[in-house]
Coordinates of C-alpha atoms and ligand atoms in Angstrom, one line a residue:
X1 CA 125.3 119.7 115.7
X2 CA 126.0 123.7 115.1
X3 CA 129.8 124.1 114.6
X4 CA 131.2 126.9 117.0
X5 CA 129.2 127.2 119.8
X6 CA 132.1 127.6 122.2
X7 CA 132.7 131.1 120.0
X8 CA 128.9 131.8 120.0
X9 CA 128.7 131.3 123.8
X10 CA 131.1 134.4 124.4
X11 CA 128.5 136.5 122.7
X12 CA 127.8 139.8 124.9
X13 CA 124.4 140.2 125.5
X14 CA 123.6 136.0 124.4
X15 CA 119.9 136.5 123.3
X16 CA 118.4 132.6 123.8
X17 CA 114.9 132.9 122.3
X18 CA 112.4 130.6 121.3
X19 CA 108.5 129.2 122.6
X20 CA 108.0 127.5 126.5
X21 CA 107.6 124.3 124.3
X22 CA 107.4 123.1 120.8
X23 CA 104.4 122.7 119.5
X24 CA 104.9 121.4 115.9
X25 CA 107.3 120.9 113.3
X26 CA 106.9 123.7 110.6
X27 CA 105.9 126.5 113.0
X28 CA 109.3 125.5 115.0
X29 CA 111.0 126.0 111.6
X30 CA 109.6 129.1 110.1
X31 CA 109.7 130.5 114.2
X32 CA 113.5 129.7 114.1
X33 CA 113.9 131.6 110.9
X34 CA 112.4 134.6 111.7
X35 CA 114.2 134.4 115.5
X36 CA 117.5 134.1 113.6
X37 CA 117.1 137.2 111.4
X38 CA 116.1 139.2 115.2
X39 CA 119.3 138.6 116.1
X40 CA 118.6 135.2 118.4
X41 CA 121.7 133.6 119.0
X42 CA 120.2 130.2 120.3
X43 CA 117.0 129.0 120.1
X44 CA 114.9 127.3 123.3
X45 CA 112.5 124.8 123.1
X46 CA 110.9 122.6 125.2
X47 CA 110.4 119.3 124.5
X48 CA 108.9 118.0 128.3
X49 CA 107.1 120.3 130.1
X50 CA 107.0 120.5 133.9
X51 CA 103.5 121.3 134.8
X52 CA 101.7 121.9 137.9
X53 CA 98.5 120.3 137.2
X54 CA 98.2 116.7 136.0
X55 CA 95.9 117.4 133.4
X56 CA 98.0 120.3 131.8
X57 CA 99.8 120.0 128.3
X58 CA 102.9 118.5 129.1
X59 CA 105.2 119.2 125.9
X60 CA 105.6 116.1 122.7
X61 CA 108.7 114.6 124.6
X62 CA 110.6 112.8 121.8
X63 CA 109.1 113.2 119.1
X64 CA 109.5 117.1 120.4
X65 CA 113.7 117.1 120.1
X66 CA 113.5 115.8 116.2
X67 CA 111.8 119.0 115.6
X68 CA 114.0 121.2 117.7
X69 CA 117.0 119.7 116.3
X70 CA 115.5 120.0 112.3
X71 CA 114.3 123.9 113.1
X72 CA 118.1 124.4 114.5
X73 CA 119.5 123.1 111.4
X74 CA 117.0 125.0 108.9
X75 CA 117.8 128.1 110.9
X76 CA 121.7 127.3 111.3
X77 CA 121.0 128.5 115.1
X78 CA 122.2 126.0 117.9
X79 CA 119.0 124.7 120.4
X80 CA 118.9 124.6 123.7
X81 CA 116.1 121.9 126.0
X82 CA 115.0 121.7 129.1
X83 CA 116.4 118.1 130.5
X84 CA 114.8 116.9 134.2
X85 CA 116.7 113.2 134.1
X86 CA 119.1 111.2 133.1
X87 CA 116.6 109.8 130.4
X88 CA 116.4 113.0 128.9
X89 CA 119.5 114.0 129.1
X90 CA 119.7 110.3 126.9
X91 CA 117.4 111.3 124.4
X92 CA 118.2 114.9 123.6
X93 CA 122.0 113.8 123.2
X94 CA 120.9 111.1 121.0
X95 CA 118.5 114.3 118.7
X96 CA 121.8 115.9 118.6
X97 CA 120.4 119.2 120.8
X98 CA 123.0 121.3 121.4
X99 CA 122.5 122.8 124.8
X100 CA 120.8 121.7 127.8
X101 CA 118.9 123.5 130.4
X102 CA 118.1 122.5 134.2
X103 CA 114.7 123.8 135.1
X104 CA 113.9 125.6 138.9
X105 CA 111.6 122.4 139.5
X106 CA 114.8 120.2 139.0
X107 CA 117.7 122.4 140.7
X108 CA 115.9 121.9 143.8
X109 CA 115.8 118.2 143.9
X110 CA 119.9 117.3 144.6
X111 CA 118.9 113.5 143.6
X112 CA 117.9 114.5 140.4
X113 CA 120.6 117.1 139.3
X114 CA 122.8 114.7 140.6
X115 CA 121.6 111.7 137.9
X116 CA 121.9 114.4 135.0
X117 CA 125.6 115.3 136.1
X118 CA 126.3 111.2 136.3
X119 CA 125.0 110.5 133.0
X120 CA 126.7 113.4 131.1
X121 CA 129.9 112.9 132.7
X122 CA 132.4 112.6 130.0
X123 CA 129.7 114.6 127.3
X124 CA 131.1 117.7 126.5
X125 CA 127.8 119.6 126.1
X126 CA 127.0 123.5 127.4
X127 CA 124.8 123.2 130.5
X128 CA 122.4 126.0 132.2
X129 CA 121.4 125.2 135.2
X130 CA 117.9 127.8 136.0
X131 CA 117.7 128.7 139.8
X132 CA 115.7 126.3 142.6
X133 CA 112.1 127.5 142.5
X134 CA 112.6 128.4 146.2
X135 CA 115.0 131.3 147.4
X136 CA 118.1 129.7 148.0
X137 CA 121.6 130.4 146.8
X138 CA 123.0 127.6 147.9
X139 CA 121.4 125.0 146.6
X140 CA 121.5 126.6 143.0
X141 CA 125.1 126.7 143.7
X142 CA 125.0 123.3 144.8
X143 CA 123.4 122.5 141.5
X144 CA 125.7 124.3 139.2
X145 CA 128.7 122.7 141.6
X146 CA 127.5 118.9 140.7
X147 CA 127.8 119.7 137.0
X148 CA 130.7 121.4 136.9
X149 CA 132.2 118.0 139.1
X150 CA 130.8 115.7 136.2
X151 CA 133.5 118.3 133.9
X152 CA 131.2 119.7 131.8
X153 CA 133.2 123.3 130.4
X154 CA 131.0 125.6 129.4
X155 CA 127.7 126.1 132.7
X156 CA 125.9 128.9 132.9
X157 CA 123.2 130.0 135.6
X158 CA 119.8 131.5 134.6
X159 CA 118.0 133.8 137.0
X160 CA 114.5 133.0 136.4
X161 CA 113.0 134.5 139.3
X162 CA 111.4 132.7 143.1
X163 CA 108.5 131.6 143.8
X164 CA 106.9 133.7 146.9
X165 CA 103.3 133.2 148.2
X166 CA 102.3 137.0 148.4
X167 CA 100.5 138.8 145.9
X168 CA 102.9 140.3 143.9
X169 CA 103.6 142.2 140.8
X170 CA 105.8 139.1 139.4
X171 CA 105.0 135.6 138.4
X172 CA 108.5 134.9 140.3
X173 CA 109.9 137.6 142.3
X174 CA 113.4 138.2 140.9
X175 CA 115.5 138.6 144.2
X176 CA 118.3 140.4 142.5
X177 CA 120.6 140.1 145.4
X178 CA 120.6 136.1 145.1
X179 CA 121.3 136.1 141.5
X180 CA 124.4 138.7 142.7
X181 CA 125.3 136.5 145.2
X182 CA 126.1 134.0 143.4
X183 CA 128.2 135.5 140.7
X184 CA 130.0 136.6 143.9
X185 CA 130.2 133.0 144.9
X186 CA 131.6 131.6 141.4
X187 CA 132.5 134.9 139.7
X188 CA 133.4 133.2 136.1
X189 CA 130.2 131.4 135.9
X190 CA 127.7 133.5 133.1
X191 CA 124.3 134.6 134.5
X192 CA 121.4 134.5 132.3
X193 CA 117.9 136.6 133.4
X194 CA 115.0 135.0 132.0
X195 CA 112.5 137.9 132.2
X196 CA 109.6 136.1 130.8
X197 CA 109.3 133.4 133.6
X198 CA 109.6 136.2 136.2
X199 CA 107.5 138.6 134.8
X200 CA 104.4 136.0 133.9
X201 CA 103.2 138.7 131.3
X202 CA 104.7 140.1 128.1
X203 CA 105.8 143.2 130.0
X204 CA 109.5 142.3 130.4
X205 CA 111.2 145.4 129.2
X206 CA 112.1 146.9 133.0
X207 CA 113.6 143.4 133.9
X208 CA 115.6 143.2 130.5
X209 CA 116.8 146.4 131.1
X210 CA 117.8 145.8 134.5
X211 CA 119.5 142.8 133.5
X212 CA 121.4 144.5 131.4
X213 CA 122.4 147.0 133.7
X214 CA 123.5 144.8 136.0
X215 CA 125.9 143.4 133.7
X216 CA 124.1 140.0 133.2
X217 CA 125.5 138.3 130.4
X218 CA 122.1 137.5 128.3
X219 CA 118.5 137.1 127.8
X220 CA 116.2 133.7 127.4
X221 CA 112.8 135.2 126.4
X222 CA 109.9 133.3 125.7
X223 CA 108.9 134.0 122.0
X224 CA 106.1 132.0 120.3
X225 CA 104.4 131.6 116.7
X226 CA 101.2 132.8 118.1
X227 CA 101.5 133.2 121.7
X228 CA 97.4 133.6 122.2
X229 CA 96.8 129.7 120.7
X230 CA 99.9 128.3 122.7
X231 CA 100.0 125.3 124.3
X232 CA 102.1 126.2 127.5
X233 CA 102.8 129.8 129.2
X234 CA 100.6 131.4 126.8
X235 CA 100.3 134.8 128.7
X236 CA 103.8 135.7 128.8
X237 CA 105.2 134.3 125.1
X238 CA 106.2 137.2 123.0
X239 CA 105.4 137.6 119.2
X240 CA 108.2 138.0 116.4
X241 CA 107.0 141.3 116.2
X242 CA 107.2 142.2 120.5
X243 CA 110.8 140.2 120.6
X244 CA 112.1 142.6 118.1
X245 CA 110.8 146.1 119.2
X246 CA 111.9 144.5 122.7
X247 CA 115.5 144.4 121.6
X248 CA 115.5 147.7 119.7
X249 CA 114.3 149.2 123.1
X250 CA 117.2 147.6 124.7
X251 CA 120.0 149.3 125.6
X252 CA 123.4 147.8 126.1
X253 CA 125.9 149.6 128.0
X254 CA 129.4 148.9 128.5
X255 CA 131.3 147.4 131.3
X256 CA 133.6 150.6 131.4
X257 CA 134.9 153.5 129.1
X258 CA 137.0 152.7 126.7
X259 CA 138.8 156.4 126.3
X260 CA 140.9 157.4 128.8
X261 CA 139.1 160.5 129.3
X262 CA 135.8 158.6 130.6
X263 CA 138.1 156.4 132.8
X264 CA 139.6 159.4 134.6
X265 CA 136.2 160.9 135.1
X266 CA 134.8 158.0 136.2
X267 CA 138.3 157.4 138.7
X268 CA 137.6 160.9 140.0
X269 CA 134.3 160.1 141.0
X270 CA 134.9 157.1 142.5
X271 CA 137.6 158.5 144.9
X272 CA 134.8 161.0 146.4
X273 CA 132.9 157.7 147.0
X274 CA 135.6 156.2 148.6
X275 CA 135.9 159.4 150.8
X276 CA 133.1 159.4 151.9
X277 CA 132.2 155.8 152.5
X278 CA 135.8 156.9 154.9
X279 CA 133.6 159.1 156.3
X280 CA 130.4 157.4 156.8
X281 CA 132.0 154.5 158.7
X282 CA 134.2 157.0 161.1
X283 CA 130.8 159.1 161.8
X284 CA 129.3 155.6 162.5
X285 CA 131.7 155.2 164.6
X286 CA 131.4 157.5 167.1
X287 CA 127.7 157.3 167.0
X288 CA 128.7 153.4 168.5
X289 CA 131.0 155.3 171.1
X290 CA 128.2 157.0 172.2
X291 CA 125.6 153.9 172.2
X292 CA 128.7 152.6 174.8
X293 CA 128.7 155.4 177.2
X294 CA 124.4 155.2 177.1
X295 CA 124.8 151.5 177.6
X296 CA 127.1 152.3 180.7
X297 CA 124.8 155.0 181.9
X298 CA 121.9 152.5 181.5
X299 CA 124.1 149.8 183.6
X300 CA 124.5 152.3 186.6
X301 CA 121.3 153.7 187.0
X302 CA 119.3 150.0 186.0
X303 CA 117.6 151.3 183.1
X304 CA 116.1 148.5 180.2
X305 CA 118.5 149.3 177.6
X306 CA 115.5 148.8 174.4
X307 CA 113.3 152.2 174.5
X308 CA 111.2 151.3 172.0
X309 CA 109.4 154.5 171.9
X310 CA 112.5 156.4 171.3
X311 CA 113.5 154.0 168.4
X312 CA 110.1 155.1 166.6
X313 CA 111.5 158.2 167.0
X314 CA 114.3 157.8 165.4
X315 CA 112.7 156.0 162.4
X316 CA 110.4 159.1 162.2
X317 CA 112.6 161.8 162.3
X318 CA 115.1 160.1 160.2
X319 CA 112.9 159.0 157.3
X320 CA 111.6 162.7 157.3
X321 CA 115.2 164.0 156.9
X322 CA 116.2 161.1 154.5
X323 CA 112.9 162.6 152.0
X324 CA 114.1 165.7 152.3
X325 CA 117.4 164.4 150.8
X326 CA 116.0 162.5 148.3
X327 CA 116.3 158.9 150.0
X328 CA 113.6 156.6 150.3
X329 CA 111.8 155.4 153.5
X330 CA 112.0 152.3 152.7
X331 CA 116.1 152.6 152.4
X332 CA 116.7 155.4 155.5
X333 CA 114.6 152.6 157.7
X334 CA 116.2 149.5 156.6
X335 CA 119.7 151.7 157.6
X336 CA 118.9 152.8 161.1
X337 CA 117.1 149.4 161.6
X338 CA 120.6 148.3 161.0
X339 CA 122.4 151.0 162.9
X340 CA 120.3 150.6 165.9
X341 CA 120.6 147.2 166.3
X342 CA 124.3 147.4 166.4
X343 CA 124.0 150.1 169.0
X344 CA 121.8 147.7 171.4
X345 CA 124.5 145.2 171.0
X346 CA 127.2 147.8 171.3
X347 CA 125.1 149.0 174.5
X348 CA 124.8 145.3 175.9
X349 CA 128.4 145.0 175.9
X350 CA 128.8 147.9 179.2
X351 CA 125.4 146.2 181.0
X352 CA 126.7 143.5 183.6
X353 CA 130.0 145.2 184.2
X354 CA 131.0 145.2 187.8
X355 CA 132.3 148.9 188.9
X356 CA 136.0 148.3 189.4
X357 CA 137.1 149.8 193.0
X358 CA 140.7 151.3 193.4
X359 CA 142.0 148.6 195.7
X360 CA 143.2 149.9 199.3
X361 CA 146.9 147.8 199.2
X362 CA 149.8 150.3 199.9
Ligands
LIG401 C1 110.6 127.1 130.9 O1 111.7 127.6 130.7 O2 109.7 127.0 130.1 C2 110.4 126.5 132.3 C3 109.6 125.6 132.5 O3 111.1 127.2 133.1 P1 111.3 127.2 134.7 O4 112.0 125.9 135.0 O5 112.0 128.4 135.0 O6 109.9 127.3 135.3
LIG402 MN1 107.7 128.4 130.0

């Protein structure tokens, strides 16, 4: 066991590196030493592989951890494995692995993540808990909420991407927005992006980066001996070589300025935000006041309130304006998609509504 790894684990950016699975004792070893001296902070390795097809390599299991564990020591770097049941969790504590990690296949099975938080309750071991193959927050929450119940301290997440059945340009599509959601839902929990298993290739520069950028608190990149002969994930393991041009393309910017010149610039330009998001919401405003007196027009005169060729037109003439201005289609449509739905509801409010008549008492 690596001494200090509560110290280790408040390292900003926390680079977790090392191959899908371990493949053999002295390539582990000489692969930790070289990951070390890149700057790796803790080494992954997996020792059981969860793999689609039955016939697929499916990592050494056991006699897999004794070689994480040795390649740790020789490297003096702590080592992180994937664990998918209680027995696992069983046999890596017995290796003396450091770390643990809950793979996408496992978060989504509550049975399962609920057996690992049983049998380490009372181990004080780091946890990192990967999200549920399928897009949804809440169970990864519900995932990271069963360990942190069995008292483990120190639980991180790891964004690793979602499986999605389009063609697209990622192996798992990232869905930013979930990962953000649920810092937003446990703010102090740490949050990982795992470029390699979203990207599927060794192209992950533009995730790392946006990682980064979006304050993430680390990297877990797949990095391998000689990614072309390996056993597991073989198109998207990096070399020594990529990991470390990779991080010395990196760039790590801070959470704020630290002179008090930046922090008033910064505080200047913020207050025009907040104007005009002032703005924006009292020009949105009236825009609904208006949808109201249509919708009551509409009532009187029995007209459908949905045009739907007039909200082409706004679409169109909109996205035209929002190019000119340097705003994407894609955003200006999603907006008045939004806007316009409000104003049908806003505009269903006056339908129905009986005219009052002045009454004739007096
Ligand atoms: C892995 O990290 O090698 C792995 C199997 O990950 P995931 O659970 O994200 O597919
Ligand atoms: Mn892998």
């Amino acid at each position: 066991m690596i001494e200090n790894i509560r110290q280790l684990l408040d390292t900003r950016p926390l680079l977790i590196a090392g191959p899908c699975s371990a493949e053999g004792e002295e390539e582990l070893e000489n692969l930790a030493i070289q990951l070390k001296m890149a700057g790796t902070h803790i080494m992954r390795a997996g020792a059981w592989k969860p793999r689609t097809r039955p016939e697929s390599f499916s990592g050494f299991g056991v006699k897999a951890l004794q070689w994480i564990v040795n390649a740790g020591q020789k490297a003096q770097l702590p080592v992180i494995t994937e664990v998918a049941c209680a027995e696992h969790v069983e046999e890596a504590l017995k290796a003396g692995v450091d770390m643990l990690w809950i793979g996408a296949r496992t978060t989504v099975n509550p049975f399962l993540v609920q057996q690992i938080a049983d049998s380490l309750t009372g181990v004080n071991i780091p946890v990192f808990v990967k999200n549920p193959v399928n897009p949804d927050v809440s169970l990864w929450q519900g995932a990271v909420e069963r360990i942190m119940k069995a008292g483990v301290k120190d639980i991180a997440a790891i964004h690793r991407g979602f499986s999605s059945y389009e063609n697209n340009a990622y192996r798992n599509k990232p869905y930013w927005e979930l990962a953000i959601e649920l810092r937003t839902r446990i703010p102090e929990l740490p949050m990982i992006c795992d470029p390699s298993h979203i990207c599927g290739n060794t192209k992950i520069k533009k995730v790392s980066q946006t990682a980064l950028d979006l304050q993430y608190d680390g990297l877990m990149i797949e990095v391998h001996h000689n990614p072309a002969k390996a056993l597991s994930d073989a198109q998207q393991q990096l070399t020594v070589h990529q990991f470390t041009q990779l991080l010395q393309q990196l760039i790590v910017r801070k959470a704020a300025p630290e002179d008090a010149l930046g922090l008033s610039k910064l505080q200047d330009l913020r207050d025009l935000i907040d104007e005009l998001d002032e703005n924006i919401i009292e020009e949105i405003a009236k825009r609904m006041e208006i949808a109201r007196n249509i919708g009551a027009y509409k009532n009187e005169n029995n007209i459908a309130i949905l045009q739907p060729e007039r909200f082409r037109e706004i679409l169109n003439t909109r996205s035209a304006k929002g190019r000119e201005n340097k705003l994407s289609s894609e955003f200006v449509i999603t907006l008045f998609g939004l806007i316009h739905k409000e104003s049908i509801l806003q505009q269903e409010s006056q339908m129905n509504k009986q005219e009052v008549k002045p009454s004739k008492t007096k």
